Short mmCIF file of C-alpha atoms and ligand atoms in Angstrom, two decimals:
data_model
loop_
_atom_site.label_atom_id
_atom_site.label_comp_id
_atom_site.label_asym_id
_atom_site.label_seq_id
_atom_site.Cartn_x
_atom_site.Cartn_y
_atom_site.Cartn_z
CA MET A 111 111.89 91.45 75.45
CA ARG A 112 113.04 95.07 75.72
CA ILE A 113 110.59 97.03 77.84
CA VAL A 114 110.25 100.69 78.73
CA VAL A 115 108.14 101.55 81.74
CA THR A 116 107.37 105.26 81.94
CA GLY A 117 106.44 106.34 85.45
CA GLY A 118 108.43 103.29 86.57
CA ALA A 119 109.29 104.77 89.98
CA GLY A 120 105.61 105.25 90.78
CA PHE A 121 103.13 102.83 92.30
CA ILE A 122 101.91 100.82 89.31
CA GLY A 123 104.95 101.43 87.11
CA SER A 124 107.39 100.07 89.70
CA ASN A 125 105.30 96.92 90.11
CA LEU A 126 105.39 96.38 86.34
CA ALA A 127 109.12 97.16 86.12
CA LYS A 128 110.00 94.71 88.89
CA HIS A 129 107.68 92.04 87.50
CA PHE A 130 109.23 92.02 84.03
CA ASP A 131 112.75 92.50 85.41
CA LYS A 132 112.29 89.33 87.49
CA LYS A 133 111.09 87.46 84.42
CA GLY A 134 114.39 88.25 82.70
CA ASP A 135 113.27 91.03 80.36
CA GLU A 136 115.47 94.05 79.75
CA VAL A 137 113.66 96.89 81.45
CA LEU A 138 114.28 100.62 81.26
CA VAL A 139 112.49 102.78 83.82
CA ILE A 140 111.79 106.39 82.93
CA ASP A 141 110.61 108.68 85.71
CA ILE A 142 110.90 112.28 86.72
CA PHE A 143 111.20 111.23 90.40
CA ARG A 144 110.08 113.51 93.19
CA ASN A 145 111.55 116.74 94.39
CA SER A 146 109.96 119.28 96.71
CA ASP A 147 107.81 121.08 94.08
CA ARG A 148 104.12 121.22 94.88
CA PHE A 149 100.89 121.95 93.04
CA SER A 150 98.48 124.61 94.29
CA ASN A 151 96.51 121.85 96.08
CA GLY A 152 99.56 121.35 98.32
CA ASN A 153 100.43 117.90 96.94
CA LEU A 154 103.82 116.97 95.46
CA LYS A 155 104.21 117.42 91.69
CA SER A 156 105.45 113.86 91.20
CA PHE A 157 105.40 110.80 93.37
CA GLY A 158 108.20 108.65 91.90
CA HIS A 159 110.40 107.30 94.71
CA TYR A 160 113.62 105.30 94.60
CA LYS A 161 112.42 102.98 97.36
CA ASN A 162 109.80 101.59 94.98
CA LEU A 163 112.68 100.32 92.87
CA LEU A 164 114.76 98.61 95.58
CA GLY A 165 115.68 95.20 94.18
CA PHE A 166 115.15 96.28 90.57
CA GLU A 167 118.10 95.27 88.37
CA GLY A 168 117.28 97.07 85.13
CA GLU A 169 118.18 100.54 83.84
CA ILE A 170 116.84 103.74 85.36
CA LEU A 171 116.71 107.08 83.65
CA GLU A 172 115.59 110.26 85.36
CA GLY A 173 113.71 112.11 82.67
CA ASP A 174 110.61 114.15 81.96
CA ILE A 175 108.34 112.71 79.27
CA ASN A 176 107.58 116.31 78.30
CA ASP A 177 111.22 116.72 77.20
CA LYS A 178 112.45 115.82 73.73
CA ALA A 179 115.73 114.50 75.19
CA THR A 180 113.83 111.88 77.23
CA LEU A 181 111.78 110.80 74.22
CA LYS A 182 114.99 110.43 72.21
CA LYS A 183 116.44 108.14 74.86
CA ILE A 184 113.30 106.01 74.89
CA LYS A 185 113.58 105.63 71.14
CA LYS A 186 117.27 104.81 71.31
CA PHE A 187 116.52 101.92 73.69
CA ARG A 188 114.37 100.38 70.91
CA PRO A 189 111.70 98.85 73.17
CA ASP A 190 109.51 95.98 71.96
CA THR A 191 106.90 97.22 74.43
CA ILE A 192 106.21 100.48 76.22
CA PHE A 193 104.15 100.35 79.39
CA HIS A 194 103.18 103.97 79.71
CA GLN A 195 102.26 104.80 83.31
CA ALA A 196 103.83 108.24 83.74
CA ALA A 197 101.25 110.90 84.44
CA ILE A 198 100.12 113.50 86.85
CA SER A 199 98.08 110.91 88.71
CA ASP A 200 96.54 113.27 91.26
CA THR A 201 92.87 113.74 90.35
CA THR A 202 92.60 116.96 92.38
CA VAL A 203 95.25 118.92 90.47
CA SER A 204 93.83 122.05 88.86
CA GLU A 205 96.85 123.22 86.80
CA GLN A 206 95.30 122.40 83.44
CA ASP A 207 98.32 123.43 81.33
CA LEU A 208 100.83 121.04 82.87
CA LEU A 209 98.27 118.26 83.24
CA ILE A 210 97.23 118.30 79.59
CA ARG A 211 100.84 118.55 78.44
CA THR A 212 102.03 115.70 80.64
CA ASN A 213 99.11 113.30 80.32
CA LEU A 214 97.89 113.95 76.80
CA ASN A 215 100.51 115.66 74.65
CA SER A 216 103.39 113.44 75.76
CA PHE A 217 101.24 110.43 74.96
CA SER A 218 101.02 111.51 71.33
CA HIS A 219 104.83 111.62 71.21
CA LEU A 220 105.00 108.09 72.58
CA ILE A 221 102.53 106.95 69.93
CA GLU A 222 104.91 108.34 67.29
CA ILE A 223 107.80 106.38 68.81
CA ALA A 224 105.72 103.19 68.94
CA LYS A 225 104.79 103.71 65.29
CA ASP A 226 108.39 104.26 64.21
CA LEU A 227 109.71 101.22 66.09
CA ASN A 228 106.62 99.03 65.72
CA SER A 229 106.55 98.68 69.52
CA LYS A 230 103.53 97.56 71.49
CA LEU A 231 102.07 100.40 73.52
CA ILE A 232 100.13 99.55 76.67
CA TYR A 233 99.06 102.60 78.62
CA ALA A 234 97.19 103.72 81.72
CA SER A 235 93.83 105.36 81.25
CA SER A 236 91.43 105.72 84.15
CA ALA A 237 87.95 105.16 85.54
CA ALA A 238 87.95 108.94 86.04
CA THR A 239 86.89 109.08 82.36
CA TYR A 240 83.43 107.98 83.56
CA GLY A 241 82.95 110.61 86.25
CA ASN A 242 79.70 110.00 88.04
CA ALA A 243 78.13 107.90 85.26
CA LYS A 244 75.67 105.18 86.22
CA SER A 245 77.14 101.77 87.09
CA PRO A 246 78.25 99.51 85.61
CA GLN A 247 80.54 101.69 83.51
CA THR A 248 81.17 100.39 80.01
CA VAL A 249 83.84 101.62 77.58
CA GLY A 250 82.31 103.83 74.91
CA GLU A 251 78.96 104.24 76.65
CA CYS A 252 78.99 106.69 79.52
CA GLU A 253 82.15 108.81 79.64
CA SER A 254 81.67 112.08 81.53
CA PRO A 255 84.85 113.18 83.34
CA ARG A 256 84.41 115.50 86.32
CA ASN A 257 87.92 116.93 86.45
CA VAL A 258 90.78 117.84 84.13
CA TYR A 259 92.57 114.61 85.02
CA GLY A 260 89.64 112.47 83.83
CA PHE A 261 89.35 114.66 80.75
CA SER A 262 93.04 114.16 79.91
CA LYS A 263 92.65 110.37 80.14
CA LEU A 264 89.53 110.39 77.98
CA MET A 265 91.35 112.41 75.33
CA MET A 266 94.23 109.88 75.47
CA ASP A 267 91.71 107.13 74.71
CA LYS A 268 90.25 109.08 71.82
CA LEU A 269 93.73 109.60 70.41
CA ALA A 270 94.67 105.94 70.86
CA PHE A 271 91.50 104.90 69.01
CA LYS A 272 92.83 106.55 65.83
CA PHE A 273 95.82 104.19 65.85
CA PHE A 274 94.02 100.93 66.58
CA LYS A 275 94.58 99.60 63.07
CA LYS A 276 98.20 100.70 62.76
CA LEU A 277 99.48 99.73 66.20
CA HIS A 278 99.26 97.17 68.99
CA ILE A 279 97.82 99.63 71.46
CA ILE A 280 95.91 98.76 74.62
CA GLY A 281 94.51 101.31 77.05
CA PHE A 282 93.49 100.26 80.53
CA ARG A 283 90.94 102.17 82.53
CA TYR A 284 92.18 101.28 85.97
CA PHE A 285 89.59 101.65 88.70
CA ASN A 286 90.73 102.22 92.32
CA VAL A 287 94.05 100.42 92.63
CA TYR A 288 95.58 99.48 96.00
CA GLY A 289 98.65 97.52 97.06
CA SER A 290 102.37 97.53 97.62
CA GLY A 291 104.22 100.58 96.24
CA GLU A 292 101.56 103.22 96.86
CA TYR A 293 102.87 104.66 100.12
CA PHE A 294 104.79 107.44 98.38
CA LYS A 295 101.60 108.77 96.79
CA ASP A 296 101.03 110.42 100.17
CA LYS A 297 97.45 111.71 100.47
CA THR A 298 96.53 110.25 97.09
CA ALA A 299 97.37 106.68 98.16
CA SER A 300 94.37 104.34 98.35
CA MET A 301 92.07 104.45 101.35
CA VAL A 302 93.05 100.83 102.04
CA LEU A 303 96.51 102.04 103.01
CA GLN A 304 95.35 105.27 104.65
CA PHE A 305 92.73 103.56 106.86
CA GLY A 306 95.25 100.79 107.61
CA LEU A 307 97.81 103.28 108.90
CA GLN A 308 95.20 105.18 110.92
CA ILE A 309 94.09 101.95 112.58
CA LEU A 310 97.69 100.88 113.32
CA SER A 311 98.29 104.21 115.04
CA GLY A 312 95.39 103.38 117.36
CA LYS A 313 92.88 105.81 115.80
CA ALA A 314 89.45 105.12 114.37
CA PRO A 315 89.58 105.27 110.54
CA LYS A 316 88.32 108.61 109.18
CA LEU A 317 85.58 108.14 106.60
CA PHE A 318 83.41 110.56 104.64
CA GLU A 319 79.83 110.73 105.88
CA GLY A 320 77.67 108.11 104.17
CA SER A 321 80.66 105.87 103.43
CA ASP A 322 78.58 102.71 103.62
CA LYS A 323 76.87 103.94 100.44
CA ILE A 324 79.89 105.33 98.59
CA LYS A 325 81.06 102.40 96.53
CA ARG A 326 83.99 101.85 94.22
CA ASP A 327 85.50 99.03 92.23
CA PHE A 328 88.70 98.43 94.22
CA VAL A 329 91.30 96.42 92.36
CA TYR A 330 94.46 94.86 93.77
CA ILE A 331 97.83 95.68 92.20
CA LYS A 332 98.53 92.03 91.34
CA ASP A 333 95.43 91.97 89.11
CA ILE A 334 96.67 95.16 87.42
CA VAL A 335 100.01 93.52 86.64
CA LEU A 336 98.14 90.47 85.36
CA GLY A 337 96.03 92.58 83.00
CA ASN A 338 99.06 94.40 81.62
CA GLU A 339 100.83 91.12 80.97
CA LEU A 340 97.81 89.69 79.15
CA ALA A 341 97.73 92.80 76.97
CA LEU A 342 101.02 91.72 75.38
CA ASN A 343 99.20 88.92 73.59
CA ALA A 344 96.01 90.79 72.73
CA LYS A 345 94.72 89.88 69.29
CA LYS A 346 93.55 93.42 68.63
CA SER A 347 93.95 96.91 69.96
CA GLY A 348 91.38 98.24 72.39
CA ILE A 349 90.47 100.15 75.53
CA TYR A 350 89.49 98.03 78.49
CA ASN A 351 88.33 98.43 82.05
CA LEU A 352 90.77 96.87 84.51
CA ALA A 353 88.97 96.18 87.77
CA THR A 354 87.07 93.45 89.62
CA GLY A 355 83.59 94.15 88.28
CA LYS A 356 82.34 94.53 91.88
CA ALA A 357 81.43 97.69 93.82
CA ARG A 358 82.39 97.74 97.50
CA SER A 359 81.98 100.53 100.03
CA PHE A 360 84.64 102.51 101.85
CA GLN A 361 83.03 101.23 105.04
CA ASN A 362 83.72 97.67 103.82
CA ILE A 363 87.44 98.54 103.58
CA ALA A 364 87.56 99.91 107.12
CA ASP A 365 85.69 96.90 108.50
CA ILE A 366 87.81 94.30 106.69
CA LEU A 367 90.98 96.05 107.87
CA GLN A 368 89.81 96.08 111.48
CA ARG A 369 89.02 92.38 111.20
CA GLU A 370 92.46 91.62 109.76
CA LEU A 371 94.25 93.78 112.33
CA GLY A 372 92.15 92.53 115.25
CA THR A 373 90.93 95.98 116.32
CA ASN A 374 87.55 97.40 117.24
CA LEU A 375 88.03 101.16 117.00
CA GLY A 376 84.78 102.08 115.29
CA SER A 377 84.83 104.83 112.63
CA GLU A 378 85.01 108.61 112.62
CA TYR A 379 82.89 110.41 110.01
CA ILE A 380 83.88 113.70 108.36
CA LYS A 381 82.34 115.93 105.67
CA ASN A 382 83.40 115.21 102.08
CA PRO A 383 85.11 118.36 100.72
CA PHE A 384 85.24 117.03 97.14
CA VAL A 385 81.50 116.50 96.58
CA LYS A 386 81.43 118.39 93.27
CA GLN A 387 84.00 116.22 91.55
CA TYR A 388 83.53 113.00 93.47
CA GLN A 389 82.72 109.55 92.10
CA PHE A 390 80.02 108.08 94.33
CA HIS A 391 79.62 104.71 92.64
CA THR A 392 81.96 102.95 90.27
CA GLN A 393 81.67 99.38 89.07
CA ALA A 394 83.41 98.28 85.92
CA ASN A 395 81.86 96.23 83.18
CA ILE A 396 84.77 93.84 82.57
CA LEU A 397 83.09 91.53 80.09
CA ASP A 398 85.27 92.63 77.15
CA THR A 399 88.43 92.48 79.26
CA LYS A 400 87.56 88.86 80.07
CA THR A 401 86.56 87.89 76.54
CA ASP A 402 89.26 89.66 74.56
CA LEU A 403 92.22 89.38 76.94
CA GLY A 404 91.34 86.29 79.00
CA TYR A 405 91.45 88.43 82.16
CA GLU A 406 89.97 87.02 85.34
CA PRO A 407 90.55 89.06 88.53
CA LYS A 408 92.06 86.89 91.25
CA PHE A 409 91.56 89.14 94.29
CA SER A 410 88.32 90.09 95.99
CA LEU A 411 88.60 93.05 98.38
CA GLU A 412 88.93 90.57 101.26
CA ASP A 413 91.68 88.59 99.47
CA GLY A 414 93.55 91.72 98.39
CA ILE A 415 93.59 93.21 101.88
CA LYS A 416 94.68 89.86 103.36
CA ASP A 417 97.56 89.72 100.87
CA TYR A 418 98.51 93.36 101.52
CA ILE A 419 98.25 93.43 105.33
CA SER A 420 101.86 92.41 106.13
CA GLU A 421 103.10 95.21 103.81
CA ILE A 422 100.81 97.73 105.54
CA ASN A 423 102.33 96.62 108.86
CA ARG A 424 105.84 96.94 107.42
CA ILE A 425 105.12 100.46 106.13
CA TYR A 426 103.81 101.48 109.53
CA GLU A 427 106.90 100.09 111.28
CA SER A 428 109.60 101.26 108.89
CA GLU A 429 108.21 104.32 107.07
CA VAL A 430 105.73 105.94 109.47
CA ASN A 431 107.58 105.10 112.70
CA GLY A 432 111.02 104.26 111.29
N1 NAD B 595 96.46 104.16 91.19
C1 NAD B 595 95.25 104.20 90.69
O1 NAD B 595 94.27 103.88 91.37
C2 NAD B 595 95.02 104.64 89.26
C3 NAD B 595 93.70 104.64 88.79
C4 NAD B 595 93.47 105.02 87.46
C5 NAD B 595 94.54 105.36 86.65
N2 NAD B 595 95.80 105.40 87.15
C6 NAD B 595 96.89 105.78 86.22
O2 NAD B 595 97.89 104.80 86.29
C7 NAD B 595 99.18 105.37 86.09
C8 NAD B 595 100.08 105.04 87.27
O3 NAD B 595 99.47 105.58 88.44
P1 NAD B 595 100.10 105.41 89.87
O4 NAD B 595 98.99 105.18 90.81
O5 NAD B 595 101.22 104.46 89.81
O6 NAD B 595 100.61 106.90 90.11
P2 NAD B 595 102.06 107.44 90.52
O7 NAD B 595 101.92 108.90 90.66
O8 NAD B 595 102.61 106.66 91.66
O9 NAD B 595 102.93 107.11 89.22
C9 NAD B 595 103.13 108.01 88.16
C10 NAD B 595 104.61 108.20 87.97
O10 NAD B 595 104.83 109.07 86.86
C11 NAD B 595 105.91 109.92 87.19
N3 NAD B 595 105.79 111.15 86.39
C12 NAD B 595 104.91 112.17 86.58
N4 NAD B 595 105.12 113.12 85.66
C13 NAD B 595 106.16 112.69 84.87
C14 NAD B 595 106.84 113.25 83.76
N5 NAD B 595 106.53 114.44 83.26
N6 NAD B 595 107.86 112.53 83.21
C15 NAD B 595 108.23 111.33 83.72
N7 NAD B 595 107.60 110.76 84.77
C16 NAD B 595 106.58 111.44 85.35
C17 NAD B 595 105.79 110.19 88.68
O11 NAD B 595 107.01 110.57 89.27
C18 NAD B 595 105.31 108.82 89.18
O12 NAD B 595 106.40 108.01 89.57
C19 NAD B 595 98.94 106.87 85.91
O13 NAD B 595 98.89 107.14 84.54
C20 NAD B 595 97.59 107.08 86.57
O14 NAD B 595 96.93 108.20 86.03
C21 NAD B 595 96.07 105.03 88.43
#
């Protein structure tokens, strides 16, 4: 199989690229990679990092999906499947122009390519499409994005819907993903990693006030790869939640980590500065994902953290202290 992974130097994209590369597929990674440019929120404009691709044997192309030249090269590769992960993934970015162009408009160009080549298109949407809707969140029932990022993903889904009959197109609303490859997302990396690194440095993990009641559906990267792989054999196009179907609190994460790391540092509580655009409770309805794609999440929060802990230790040793 010939596969293009856009955003392939990022967290989820690099996991997909390495997975299919190992299976013997021909994989082309497209990514803008990072430089020192920052958004007005102080965060980097892109998080792609070469270290996420160490061990990857396929092709790598530095390119911006907003550029025609990059799109041309994707087309020239003639992919059987495009895993589209490239995006401004930072939910706190307020530059609406670049966000809409990158997340939404470039997607429509990829749809055109998929149509021309008859390629499968499997893309990343987000639980941010639901905003603060009541749990469990179900596709098509309660979308109400609270920021421009969530809006861009919802509009991607609406666009994809128009091509369901003409294309093999699957959109995944990822919930909160954690696991290997996320370190280079800096402050936007999952709280599993951020609490883990705080604990390893001997500090109490810093949680928002009321964190025992702030719950999310935390999903491990290996279940995300599984879902994407199952999407290749989907019998019909669709938009699906990709998650565990369980809501767990941020306090749960801190407590499980302390158990795994053998510490007893307690917790420090701070005010939540994002209250207005924050998701206080997410829990995916994954019934359709199970029925239509045969998806069954393999990692509870406990299992995911257990699987991830040696990598968190490695990051602390070689990236934070190295
Ligand atoms: N990680 C999560 O919890 C989560 C949750 C919901 C949805 N998502 C979505 O999943 C996808 C992957 O997210 P991630 O966590 O791996 O984020 P990430 O930021 O690590 O990956 C995105 C990649 O896209 C690249 N990119 C950005 N703009 C680009 C452009 N114009 N051209 C080419 N490449 C560009 C970045 O360099 C980065 O490597 C994104 O679409 C994101 O919105 C992620």
